[in-house]
Every structure is written in structure tokens, then in C-alpha cells.
């Protein structure tokens, strides 16, 4: 079973992109097959009949309610209007882009999106993601108790998942983490049965589940963050 913390894993890819001076974006249609094939080539699982059960994709969702709240903040604000306008414009673009992805992802095999509404902080003027890591941790524990899987592959280095990982391991489950070493908590690497650092992937390996952005040459990876 594969569980993806979209924001955390994407941050790892962005960090890798900056290091290699090329912007890569993730192809979530291909990533499940890549992970299964990668593990089959690992000496620990070479003799095992690995079967992909399902991929769960956890993310914050750009909703109409979020856009409306940002708009109301803009209408009522006497200061920071330029900043709020930029936040609003970016949120609208991201909502449109995300809606397209959600529509396409409905046709992915054994792929389920679990989204939590994004929140907007009027005091900090930031869009915040809440409850996503909690949902992933809850599902991991629930699937463990129900004995749904043998091996859980987690695409996240968030320390908030540590206790759920410990529970899964205590029930005899294998827990593997795919992530960027730079954005993965040390405790997560320590308690995982296997930590796969994507920084060590070759170009050929990365090409199997990411694509290189070849549009605007002035594209800045930091803008995407």
C-alpha cells in the first residue's frame, strides 16, 4: 500500500530540482508502478510476490469557500491589498490546476484522493494545510489494525507520522519511506525499515515518475513552492 503526502513529497522533488538545476514535476499516474518495480529489484523483496493494493493521495484542497474568504479579506482590508491580490490570483490558478488533476486522477487505477479543505489565515495572510498528515496517520493505523497490507510505502518525511509508523511496525508491518533526505526528519529515517533517498536516483530513474519542465526558461522552482 502506498500513502502519499503530496505537499511533503513535492517539496522533496522541488529541493532535488534546485540541486540539479532542472525543474521536475511528478507524474502520479506512473509513481505507483515505479515504486513496486523498484522494490522488486531490492534484494530484500526480490523473491517476494509484491502486489500493489492501492495508492492513497493526501492533499489540501482549493475550495470555493477558500477563494471567497480571501476575496472578503481583500474587500475589507485597508492595507496589504497588493499581497492579498497576489494570494487570491495564485489561489484561483491553483484551484483550476488542481481541479484538472482531480478529474484526470479519477481514471487512475487503484488511486484514491483524500483531500482536506485548505484554510486561509487573515492574520498571517497565508494559505494553510490542516489535517492532511492526521488523515494519513489515522489511515495507516486503521489499515494496520484491519490487516489490510504487509508493506506500507510512505512518501513523506513529516515527523507527525512517526507514532503511526511505530504502531504499524509493532504489528509486524514493513514501513518504507521514499523521500528527500533534506526534508525528511531524522527520526523518520531512523524508524523506517527502509529509507529510500530520491536524491540518489539517476536521471533514468527520475524520468520514470517525473517530467522535466521545458516551458519558460525563466521558471523559478521557488515560485512553485
Short mmCIF file of N, CA, C and O in Angstrom, two decimals, residues 58-146:
data_model
loop_
_atom_site.label_atom_id
_atom_site.label_comp_id
_atom_site.label_asym_id
_atom_site.label_seq_id
_atom_site.Cartn_x
_atom_site.Cartn_y
_atom_site.Cartn_z
N UNK A 58 -2.88 12.22 -0.34
CA UNK A 58 -3.37 13.16 0.67
C UNK A 58 -2.92 14.57 0.33
O UNK A 58 -1.72 14.82 0.11
N UNK A 59 -3.87 15.50 0.32
CA UNK A 59 -3.53 16.86 -0.07
C UNK A 59 -4.55 17.85 0.49
O UNK A 59 -5.64 17.47 0.91
N UNK A 60 -4.18 19.13 0.46
CA UNK A 60 -5.11 20.19 0.80
C UNK A 60 -5.85 20.62 -0.45
O UNK A 60 -5.26 20.66 -1.54
N UNK A 61 -7.12 20.92 -0.31
CA UNK A 61 -7.95 21.24 -1.48
C UNK A 61 -8.29 22.73 -1.55
O UNK A 61 -8.70 23.35 -0.56
N UNK A 62 -8.10 23.30 -2.75
CA UNK A 62 -8.51 24.67 -3.01
C UNK A 62 -10.02 24.69 -3.28
O UNK A 62 -10.47 24.17 -4.30
N UNK A 63 -10.77 25.24 -2.36
CA UNK A 63 -12.23 25.23 -2.46
C UNK A 63 -12.78 26.62 -2.77
O UNK A 63 -12.08 27.63 -2.63
N UNK A 64 -14.06 26.65 -3.16
CA UNK A 64 -14.73 27.93 -3.39
C UNK A 64 -14.79 28.75 -2.09
O UNK A 64 -14.65 29.98 -2.11
N UNK A 65 -14.97 28.06 -0.98
CA UNK A 65 -15.03 28.73 0.32
C UNK A 65 -13.72 29.44 0.63
O UNK A 65 -13.69 30.55 1.17
N UNK A 66 -12.60 28.80 0.26
CA UNK A 66 -11.29 29.42 0.48
C UNK A 66 -11.15 30.69 -0.36
O UNK A 66 -10.72 31.74 0.15
N UNK A 67 -11.52 30.60 -1.63
CA UNK A 67 -11.42 31.76 -2.53
C UNK A 67 -12.30 32.89 -2.02
O UNK A 67 -11.89 34.07 -2.02
N UNK A 68 -13.49 32.56 -1.57
CA UNK A 68 -14.41 33.58 -1.06
C UNK A 68 -13.85 34.28 0.18
O UNK A 68 -14.00 35.49 0.34
N UNK A 69 -13.20 33.52 1.06
CA UNK A 69 -12.64 34.12 2.27
C UNK A 69 -11.50 35.07 1.94
O UNK A 69 -11.39 36.15 2.53
N UNK A 70 -10.66 34.68 0.99
CA UNK A 70 -9.57 35.56 0.57
C UNK A 70 -10.14 36.82 -0.07
O UNK A 70 -9.65 37.93 0.17
N UNK A 71 -11.19 36.65 -0.88
CA UNK A 71 -11.82 37.80 -1.53
C UNK A 71 -12.43 38.75 -0.50
O UNK A 71 -12.28 39.99 -0.62
N UNK A 72 -13.08 38.22 0.51
CA UNK A 72 -13.67 39.06 1.56
C UNK A 72 -12.58 39.81 2.32
O UNK A 72 -12.74 40.99 2.67
N UNK A 73 -11.48 39.13 2.57
CA UNK A 73 -10.36 39.77 3.25
C UNK A 73 -9.82 40.93 2.42
O UNK A 73 -9.51 42.00 2.95
N UNK A 74 -9.74 40.72 1.11
CA UNK A 74 -9.27 41.77 0.20
C UNK A 74 -10.23 42.95 0.21
O UNK A 74 -9.81 44.11 0.26
N UNK A 75 -11.53 42.68 0.17
CA UNK A 75 -12.53 43.74 0.12
C UNK A 75 -12.54 44.59 1.39
O UNK A 75 -12.80 45.81 1.35
N UNK A 76 -12.26 43.95 2.52
CA UNK A 76 -12.33 44.66 3.80
C UNK A 76 -11.00 45.28 4.21
O UNK A 76 -10.96 46.12 5.11
N UNK A 77 -9.93 44.88 3.58
CA UNK A 77 -8.61 45.32 4.00
C UNK A 77 -8.28 46.73 3.52
O UNK A 77 -8.60 47.12 2.39
N UNK A 78 -7.63 47.48 4.40
CA UNK A 78 -7.15 48.81 4.05
C UNK A 78 -5.65 48.82 3.81
O UNK A 78 -5.07 49.85 3.46
N UNK A 79 -5.02 47.68 4.04
CA UNK A 79 -3.58 47.56 3.83
C UNK A 79 -3.27 46.17 3.29
O UNK A 79 -4.11 45.27 3.31
N UNK A 80 -2.07 46.00 2.80
CA UNK A 80 -1.61 44.72 2.24
C UNK A 80 -2.46 44.25 1.05
O UNK A 80 -2.51 43.06 0.76
N UNK A 81 -3.13 45.19 0.40
CA UNK A 81 -4.01 44.81 -0.71
C UNK A 81 -3.25 44.11 -1.83
O UNK A 81 -3.73 43.15 -2.42
N UNK A 82 -2.07 44.61 -2.14
CA UNK A 82 -1.28 44.03 -3.23
C UNK A 82 -0.91 42.58 -2.90
O UNK A 82 -0.99 41.70 -3.76
N UNK A 83 -0.52 42.35 -1.64
CA UNK A 83 -0.16 41.00 -1.21
C UNK A 83 -1.35 40.06 -1.30
O UNK A 83 -1.24 38.92 -1.79
N UNK A 84 -2.50 40.52 -0.82
CA UNK A 84 -3.71 39.69 -0.82
C UNK A 84 -4.16 39.41 -2.25
O UNK A 84 -4.62 38.31 -2.57
N UNK A 85 -4.04 40.40 -3.11
CA UNK A 85 -4.41 40.21 -4.52
C UNK A 85 -3.56 39.11 -5.16
O UNK A 85 -4.06 38.29 -5.93
N UNK A 86 -2.27 39.09 -4.85
CA UNK A 86 -1.38 38.06 -5.38
C UNK A 86 -1.76 36.68 -4.84
O UNK A 86 -1.75 35.70 -5.58
N UNK A 87 -2.11 36.63 -3.56
CA UNK A 87 -2.53 35.37 -2.95
C UNK A 87 -3.80 34.87 -3.62
O UNK A 87 -3.94 33.68 -3.93
N UNK A 88 -4.73 35.78 -3.85
CA UNK A 88 -6.01 35.43 -4.47
C UNK A 88 -5.80 34.93 -5.90
O UNK A 88 -6.37 33.90 -6.30
N UNK A 89 -4.99 35.63 -6.65
CA UNK A 89 -4.73 35.25 -8.04
C UNK A 89 -4.08 33.86 -8.11
O UNK A 89 -4.46 33.01 -8.92
N UNK A 90 -3.09 33.63 -7.23
CA UNK A 90 -2.40 32.35 -7.22
C UNK A 90 -3.33 31.23 -6.78
O UNK A 90 -3.30 30.12 -7.33
N UNK A 91 -4.20 31.52 -5.80
CA UNK A 91 -5.15 30.50 -5.31
C UNK A 91 -6.12 30.10 -6.41
O UNK A 91 -6.46 28.92 -6.55
N UNK A 92 -6.58 31.07 -7.20
CA UNK A 92 -7.50 30.77 -8.30
C UNK A 92 -6.83 29.88 -9.35
O UNK A 92 -7.44 28.94 -9.86
N UNK A 93 -5.57 30.20 -9.65
CA UNK A 93 -4.84 29.40 -10.63
C UNK A 93 -4.61 27.98 -10.12
O UNK A 93 -4.78 27.01 -10.86
N UNK A 94 -4.25 27.88 -8.84
CA UNK A 94 -4.01 26.56 -8.25
C UNK A 94 -5.29 25.75 -8.14
O UNK A 94 -5.26 24.52 -8.30
N UNK A 95 -6.42 26.43 -7.87
CA UNK A 95 -7.70 25.72 -7.82
C UNK A 95 -8.03 25.12 -9.18
O UNK A 95 -8.46 23.96 -9.29
N UNK A 96 -7.82 25.89 -10.22
CA UNK A 96 -8.10 25.42 -11.58
C UNK A 96 -7.20 24.25 -11.95
O UNK A 96 -7.64 23.24 -12.50
N UNK A 97 -5.90 24.39 -11.64
CA UNK A 97 -4.93 23.33 -11.94
C UNK A 97 -5.26 22.07 -11.15
O UNK A 97 -5.20 20.95 -11.68
N UNK A 98 -5.61 22.24 -9.88
CA UNK A 98 -5.91 21.09 -9.03
C UNK A 98 -7.18 20.39 -9.49
O UNK A 98 -7.25 19.15 -9.49
N UNK A 99 -8.18 21.16 -9.89
CA UNK A 99 -9.44 20.58 -10.36
C UNK A 99 -9.20 19.69 -11.59
O UNK A 99 -9.81 18.62 -11.73
N UNK A 100 -8.31 20.13 -12.47
CA UNK A 100 -7.98 19.34 -13.66
C UNK A 100 -7.30 18.03 -13.25
O UNK A 100 -7.60 16.97 -13.81
N UNK A 101 -6.39 18.13 -12.29
CA UNK A 101 -5.69 16.92 -11.83
C UNK A 101 -6.67 15.95 -11.17
O UNK A 101 -6.62 14.74 -11.43
N UNK A 102 -7.55 16.46 -10.31
CA UNK A 102 -8.53 15.60 -9.65
C UNK A 102 -9.39 14.87 -10.67
O UNK A 102 -9.70 13.68 -10.50
N UNK A 103 -9.78 15.57 -11.73
CA UNK A 103 -10.62 14.97 -12.76
C UNK A 103 -9.88 13.86 -13.49
O UNK A 103 -10.42 12.77 -13.72
N UNK A 104 -8.62 14.12 -13.83
CA UNK A 104 -7.81 13.12 -14.52
C UNK A 104 -7.54 11.93 -13.62
O UNK A 104 -7.60 10.77 -14.03
N UNK A 105 -7.23 12.21 -12.34
CA UNK A 105 -6.84 11.16 -11.40
C UNK A 105 -7.97 10.18 -11.09
O UNK A 105 -7.71 9.08 -10.60
N UNK A 106 -9.21 10.57 -11.36
CA UNK A 106 -10.34 9.65 -11.15
C UNK A 106 -10.21 8.40 -12.00
O UNK A 106 -10.77 7.35 -11.67
N UNK A 107 -9.47 8.51 -13.10
CA UNK A 107 -9.31 7.37 -14.00
C UNK A 107 -8.04 6.57 -13.72
O UNK A 107 -7.78 5.58 -14.40
N UNK A 108 -7.26 7.00 -12.71
CA UNK A 108 -6.07 6.22 -12.35
C UNK A 108 -6.52 4.93 -11.65
O UNK A 108 -7.44 4.94 -10.84
N UNK A 109 -5.84 3.85 -11.96
CA UNK A 109 -6.19 2.57 -11.35
C UNK A 109 -5.72 2.52 -9.90
O UNK A 109 -4.58 2.86 -9.59
N UNK A 110 -6.60 2.08 -9.02
CA UNK A 110 -6.27 1.86 -7.60
C UNK A 110 -5.61 3.09 -6.99
O UNK A 110 -4.59 2.99 -6.30
N UNK A 111 -6.22 4.24 -7.23
CA UNK A 111 -5.68 5.53 -6.78
C UNK A 111 -6.82 6.32 -6.17
O UNK A 111 -7.82 6.58 -6.83
N UNK A 112 -6.68 6.71 -4.91
CA UNK A 112 -7.75 7.43 -4.23
C UNK A 112 -7.23 8.73 -3.62
O UNK A 112 -6.21 8.74 -2.92
N UNK A 113 -7.95 9.81 -3.89
CA UNK A 113 -7.58 11.12 -3.35
C UNK A 113 -8.34 11.36 -2.04
O UNK A 113 -9.55 11.19 -1.98
N UNK A 114 -7.60 11.75 -1.02
CA UNK A 114 -8.20 12.13 0.25
C UNK A 114 -7.76 13.56 0.56
O UNK A 114 -6.64 13.79 0.99
N UNK A 115 -8.67 14.49 0.31
CA UNK A 115 -8.33 15.92 0.41
C UNK A 115 -9.02 16.58 1.60
O UNK A 115 -10.16 16.25 1.94
N UNK A 116 -8.31 17.52 2.20
CA UNK A 116 -8.84 18.33 3.29
C UNK A 116 -8.87 19.79 2.81
O UNK A 116 -7.92 20.26 2.18
N UNK A 117 -9.95 20.53 3.11
CA UNK A 117 -10.05 21.93 2.66
C UNK A 117 -8.90 22.77 3.21
O UNK A 117 -8.57 22.70 4.39
N UNK A 118 -8.28 23.54 2.34
CA UNK A 118 -7.24 24.47 2.77
C UNK A 118 -7.87 25.63 3.54
O UNK A 118 -9.02 26.00 3.29
N UNK A 119 -7.10 26.19 4.46
CA UNK A 119 -7.57 27.30 5.28
C UNK A 119 -6.76 28.56 4.97
O UNK A 119 -5.61 28.47 4.55
N UNK A 120 -7.39 29.73 5.20
CA UNK A 120 -6.69 30.99 4.98
C UNK A 120 -6.61 31.76 6.29
O UNK A 120 -7.62 31.99 6.96
N UNK A 121 -5.38 32.10 6.69
CA UNK A 121 -5.16 32.87 7.91
C UNK A 121 -5.16 34.36 7.57
O UNK A 121 -4.28 34.83 6.84
N UNK A 122 -6.15 35.08 8.08
CA UNK A 122 -6.24 36.51 7.80
C UNK A 122 -5.16 37.29 8.52
O UNK A 122 -4.74 38.35 8.05
N UNK A 123 -4.70 36.78 9.64
CA UNK A 123 -3.66 37.48 10.40
C UNK A 123 -2.28 37.32 9.76
O UNK A 123 -1.50 38.26 9.69
N UNK A 124 -1.99 36.11 9.29
CA UNK A 124 -0.68 35.84 8.68
C UNK A 124 -0.68 36.00 7.17
O UNK A 124 0.39 35.98 6.54
N UNK A 125 -1.88 36.12 6.60
CA UNK A 125 -2.04 36.21 5.14
C UNK A 125 -1.37 35.03 4.45
O UNK A 125 -0.56 35.18 3.52
N UNK A 126 -1.73 33.82 4.93
CA UNK A 126 -1.18 32.60 4.36
C UNK A 126 -2.27 31.56 4.19
O UNK A 126 -3.22 31.51 4.97
N UNK A 127 -2.09 30.74 3.16
CA UNK A 127 -2.96 29.58 2.95
C UNK A 127 -2.33 28.40 3.67
O UNK A 127 -1.16 28.10 3.47
N UNK A 128 -3.11 27.76 4.53
CA UNK A 128 -2.58 26.70 5.39
C UNK A 128 -3.25 25.37 5.11
O UNK A 128 -4.43 25.30 4.79
N UNK A 129 -2.46 24.32 5.25
CA UNK A 129 -2.97 22.96 5.11
C UNK A 129 -3.12 22.36 6.51
O UNK A 129 -2.17 22.34 7.28
N UNK A 130 -4.31 21.89 6.83
CA UNK A 130 -4.56 21.32 8.16
C UNK A 130 -5.25 19.96 8.03
O UNK A 130 -6.13 19.78 7.21
N UNK A 131 -4.81 19.03 8.86
CA UNK A 131 -5.49 17.74 8.94
C UNK A 131 -5.04 16.69 7.95
O UNK A 131 -5.46 15.54 8.04
N UNK A 132 -4.17 17.05 7.01
CA UNK A 132 -3.75 16.10 5.98
C UNK A 132 -2.87 15.01 6.59
O UNK A 132 -3.08 13.81 6.36
N UNK A 133 -1.87 15.43 7.38
CA UNK A 133 -0.98 14.44 8.00
C UNK A 133 -1.72 13.59 9.02
O UNK A 133 -1.43 12.39 9.18
N UNK A 134 -2.72 14.19 9.69
CA UNK A 134 -3.53 13.44 10.65
C UNK A 134 -4.34 12.36 9.94
O UNK A 134 -4.44 11.23 10.42
N UNK A 135 -4.90 12.70 8.77
CA UNK A 135 -5.67 11.73 8.00
C UNK A 135 -4.79 10.57 7.54
O UNK A 135 -5.18 9.39 7.63
N UNK A 136 -3.59 10.88 7.08
CA UNK A 136 -2.67 9.83 6.64
C UNK A 136 -2.29 8.93 7.80
O UNK A 136 -2.33 7.70 7.68
N UNK A 137 -1.96 9.53 8.94
CA UNK A 137 -1.58 8.75 10.12
C UNK A 137 -2.73 7.87 10.60
O UNK A 137 -2.53 6.70 10.94
N UNK A 138 -3.94 8.43 10.60
CA UNK A 138 -5.13 7.68 11.03
C UNK A 138 -5.38 6.49 10.11
O UNK A 138 -5.68 5.38 10.56
N UNK A 139 -5.26 6.72 8.81
CA UNK A 139 -5.47 5.64 7.84
C UNK A 139 -4.43 4.54 8.00
O UNK A 139 -4.75 3.35 7.92
N UNK A 140 -3.18 4.93 8.22
CA UNK A 140 -2.11 3.95 8.38
C UNK A 140 -2.40 3.04 9.58
O UNK A 140 -2.27 1.81 9.49
N UNK A 141 -2.83 3.63 10.69
CA UNK A 141 -3.16 2.85 11.88
C UNK A 141 -4.39 1.98 11.64
O UNK A 141 -4.42 0.80 12.01
N UNK A 142 -5.40 2.55 10.98
CA UNK A 142 -6.63 1.81 10.70
C UNK A 142 -6.36 0.61 9.79
O UNK A 142 -6.82 -0.51 10.04
N UNK A 143 -5.60 0.84 8.71
CA UNK A 143 -5.26 -0.25 7.78
C UNK A 143 -4.42 -1.31 8.48
O UNK A 143 -4.52 -2.51 8.16
N UNK A 144 -3.58 -0.87 9.41
CA UNK A 144 -2.76 -1.82 10.17
C UNK A 144 -3.63 -2.72 11.03
O UNK A 144 -3.48 -3.95 11.03
N UNK A 145 -4.55 -2.14 11.77
CA UNK A 145 -5.43 -2.91 12.64
C UNK A 145 -6.31 -3.88 11.85
O UNK A 145 -6.63 -4.98 12.32
N UNK A 146 -6.69 -3.45 10.65
CA UNK A 146 -7.54 -4.30 9.82
C UNK A 146 -6.72 -5.32 9.01
O UNK A 146 -7.30 -6.11 8.26
#
